[in-house]
PDB file of C-alpha atoms in Angstrom:
ATOM      1  CA  UNK A   1       1.006  17.233  -0.896  1.00 90.00           C
ATOM      2  CA  UNK A   2       4.421  18.103   0.542  1.00 90.00           C
ATOM      3  CA  UNK A   3       5.694  14.661  -0.443  1.00 92.00           C
ATOM      4  CA  UNK A   4       4.316  15.144  -3.968  1.00 92.00           C
ATOM      5  CA  UNK A   5       6.255  18.344  -4.619  1.00 95.00           C
ATOM      6  CA  UNK A   6       9.387  17.395  -2.690  1.00 96.00           C
ATOM      7  CA  UNK A   7      11.281  15.913  -5.688  1.00 96.00           C
ATOM      8  CA  UNK A   8      10.822  19.211  -7.541  1.00 96.00           C
ATOM      9  CA  UNK A   9      12.251  21.166  -4.608  1.00 96.00           C
ATOM     10  CA  UNK A  10      15.192  18.748  -4.534  1.00 96.00           C
ATOM     11  CA  UNK A  11      15.705  19.362  -8.258  1.00 95.00           C
ATOM     12  CA  UNK A  12      15.570  23.125  -7.782  1.00 94.00           C
ATOM     13  CA  UNK A  13      18.132  22.956  -4.988  1.00 94.00           C
ATOM     14  CA  UNK A  14      20.397  20.633  -7.001  1.00 94.00           C
ATOM     15  CA  UNK A  15      20.323  22.967 -10.014  1.00 89.00           C
ATOM     16  CA  UNK A  16      21.268  25.827  -7.668  1.00 88.00           C
ATOM     17  CA  UNK A  17      18.943  28.185  -9.529  1.00 81.00           C
ATOM     18  CA  UNK A  18      17.815  29.926  -6.348  1.00 91.00           C
ATOM     19  CA  UNK A  19      18.178  29.373  -2.622  1.00 95.00           C
ATOM     20  CA  UNK A  20      15.313  27.293  -1.265  1.00 97.00           C
ATOM     21  CA  UNK A  21      13.886  27.978   2.194  1.00 96.00           C
ATOM     22  CA  UNK A  22      10.962  26.321   3.901  1.00 96.00           C
ATOM     23  CA  UNK A  23       8.567  26.886   6.746  1.00 95.00           C
ATOM     24  CA  UNK A  24       7.462  23.870   8.755  1.00 94.00           C
ATOM     25  CA  UNK A  25       3.773  24.601   9.258  1.00 93.00           C
ATOM     26  CA  UNK A  26       2.363  23.242  12.515  1.00 93.00           C
ATOM     27  CA  UNK A  27       4.934  20.440  12.527  1.00 92.00           C
ATOM     28  CA  UNK A  28       6.943  19.174  15.440  1.00 93.00           C
ATOM     29  CA  UNK A  29      10.672  19.739  14.789  1.00 93.00           C
ATOM     30  CA  UNK A  30      11.320  16.001  15.103  1.00 96.00           C
ATOM     31  CA  UNK A  31       8.678  15.250  12.433  1.00 95.00           C
ATOM     32  CA  UNK A  32      10.247  17.795  10.089  1.00 95.00           C
ATOM     33  CA  UNK A  33      13.697  16.299  10.688  1.00 96.00           C
ATOM     34  CA  UNK A  34      12.410  12.785  10.003  1.00 97.00           C
ATOM     35  CA  UNK A  35      10.674  13.883   6.782  1.00 96.00           C
ATOM     36  CA  UNK A  36      13.874  15.506   5.491  1.00 96.00           C
ATOM     37  CA  UNK A  37      16.029  12.584   6.591  1.00 97.00           C
ATOM     38  CA  UNK A  38      13.813  10.204   4.601  1.00 97.00           C
ATOM     39  CA  UNK A  39      13.389  12.310   1.461  1.00 97.00           C
ATOM     40  CA  UNK A  40      16.409  14.626   1.413  1.00 97.00           C
ATOM     41  CA  UNK A  41      16.835  18.231   2.455  1.00 97.00           C
ATOM     42  CA  UNK A  42      16.674  20.867  -0.287  1.00 97.00           C
ATOM     43  CA  UNK A  43      16.516  23.778   2.147  1.00 97.00           C
ATOM     44  CA  UNK A  44      19.174  26.300   3.091  1.00 96.00           C
ATOM     45  CA  UNK A  45      17.063  27.080   6.138  1.00 96.00           C
ATOM     46  CA  UNK A  46      13.738  26.157   7.680  1.00 96.00           C
ATOM     47  CA  UNK A  47      11.549  28.352   9.831  1.00 95.00           C
ATOM     48  CA  UNK A  48       9.072  26.952  12.298  1.00 94.00           C
ATOM     49  CA  UNK A  49       5.426  28.012  12.391  1.00 95.00           C
ATOM     50  CA  UNK A  50       4.113  25.788  15.154  1.00 93.00           C
ATOM     51  CA  UNK A  51       1.152  28.039  15.963  1.00 94.00           C
ATOM     52  CA  UNK A  52       0.177  28.822  12.355  1.00 93.00           C
ATOM     53  CA  UNK A  53       0.581  32.575  12.964  1.00 93.00           C
ATOM     54  CA  UNK A  54       3.105  33.057  10.148  1.00 92.00           C
ATOM     55  CA  UNK A  55       0.732  31.347   7.728  1.00 93.00           C
ATOM     56  CA  UNK A  56      -2.030  33.731   8.779  1.00 93.00           C
ATOM     57  CA  UNK A  57       0.311  36.692   8.261  1.00 91.00           C
ATOM     58  CA  UNK A  58       1.171  35.424   4.763  1.00 88.00           C
ATOM     59  CA  UNK A  59      -2.484  34.803   3.928  1.00 90.00           C
ATOM     60  CA  UNK A  60      -1.974  31.077   3.439  1.00 91.00           C
ATOM     61  CA  UNK A  61      -5.182  29.219   2.780  1.00 85.00           C
ATOM     62  CA  UNK A  62      -3.773  25.797   1.953  1.00 83.00           C
ATOM     63  CA  UNK A  63      -0.489  23.979   2.265  1.00 89.00           C
ATOM     64  CA  UNK A  64       1.880  23.736   0.699  1.00 94.00           C
ATOM     65  CA  UNK A  65       2.293  27.159  -0.845  1.00 95.00           C
ATOM     66  CA  UNK A  66       5.268  28.337  -2.868  1.00 95.00           C
ATOM     67  CA  UNK A  67       6.510  31.904  -2.984  1.00 95.00           C
ATOM     68  CA  UNK A  68       9.124  33.423  -5.256  1.00 95.00           C
ATOM     69  CA  UNK A  69      10.808  36.455  -3.766  1.00 94.00           C
ATOM     70  CA  UNK A  70      12.998  38.954  -5.543  1.00 93.00           C
ATOM     71  CA  UNK A  71      16.399  39.965  -4.201  1.00 90.00           C
ATOM     72  CA  UNK A  72      14.750  42.658  -2.074  1.00 94.00           C
ATOM     73  CA  UNK A  73      12.443  40.124  -0.397  1.00 92.00           C
ATOM     74  CA  UNK A  74       9.263  41.169  -2.223  1.00 94.00           C
ATOM     75  CA  UNK A  75       6.861  38.389  -3.151  1.00 93.00           C
ATOM     76  CA  UNK A  76       6.742  38.206  -6.950  1.00 95.00           C
ATOM     77  CA  UNK A  77       4.774  34.992  -7.377  1.00 95.00           C
ATOM     78  CA  UNK A  78       2.653  32.754  -5.204  1.00 95.00           C
ATOM     79  CA  UNK A  79       1.340  29.286  -5.940  1.00 95.00           C
ATOM     80  CA  UNK A  80      -1.109  27.493  -3.626  1.00 94.00           C
ATOM     81  CA  UNK A  81      -1.016  23.714  -3.603  1.00 93.00           C
ATOM     82  CA  UNK A  82       1.549  21.058  -4.380  1.00 93.00           C
ATOM     83  CA  UNK A  83       3.792  21.824  -7.312  1.00 95.00           C
ATOM     84  CA  UNK A  84       3.385  19.579 -10.331  1.00 96.00           C
ATOM     85  CA  UNK A  85       5.992  19.077 -13.038  1.00 96.00           C
ATOM     86  CA  UNK A  86       3.839  21.199 -15.360  1.00 96.00           C
ATOM     87  CA  UNK A  87       3.583  24.101 -12.898  1.00 96.00           C
ATOM     88  CA  UNK A  88       7.271  23.804 -12.066  1.00 95.00           C
ATOM     89  CA  UNK A  89       8.395  23.900 -15.705  1.00 96.00           C
ATOM     90  CA  UNK A  90       5.834  26.376 -17.072  1.00 97.00           C
ATOM     91  CA  UNK A  91       5.239  28.722 -14.144  1.00 95.00           C
ATOM     92  CA  UNK A  92       8.049  28.520 -11.609  1.00 95.00           C
ATOM     93  CA  UNK A  93      11.180  28.141 -13.757  1.00 95.00           C
ATOM     94  CA  UNK A  94      10.306  30.891 -16.269  1.00 96.00           C
ATOM     95  CA  UNK A  95       9.627  33.298 -13.407  1.00 95.00           C
ATOM     96  CA  UNK A  96      12.896  32.369 -11.705  1.00 94.00           C
ATOM     97  CA  UNK A  97      14.784  33.024 -14.941  1.00 93.00           C
ATOM     98  CA  UNK A  98      12.982  36.351 -15.387  1.00 94.00           C
ATOM     99  CA  UNK A  99      13.801  37.407 -11.825  1.00 91.00           C
ATOM    100  CA  UNK A 100      17.428  36.427 -12.243  1.00 87.00           C
ATOM    101  CA  UNK A 101      17.577  38.361 -15.505  1.00 85.00           C
ATOM    102  CA  UNK A 102      16.248  41.519 -13.861  1.00 72.00           C
ATOM    103  CA  UNK A 103      18.791  41.547 -11.023  1.00 60.00           C
TER     104      UNK A 103
END
């Protein structure tokens, strides 16, 4: 699923709409590095959650999950599962534009 949504994250980063951060869930750092080397790196930063504790704290019940945060760091939208073009264009982008308009 991470490979499925990766082109959309690359597009988001290229359009510079919002900063994109990731959390490598239960991955070895070398596996994360290889994945990003192969597919490109859209992230400004990547956190590591090797134990899965951060996912538990966030209430994650499936990966990947996407969160939109406002400028104060509050979660304003959450999507569980791999992003599709439809979800990206009809759910994510309108919410990003709305959040940017309210700042």
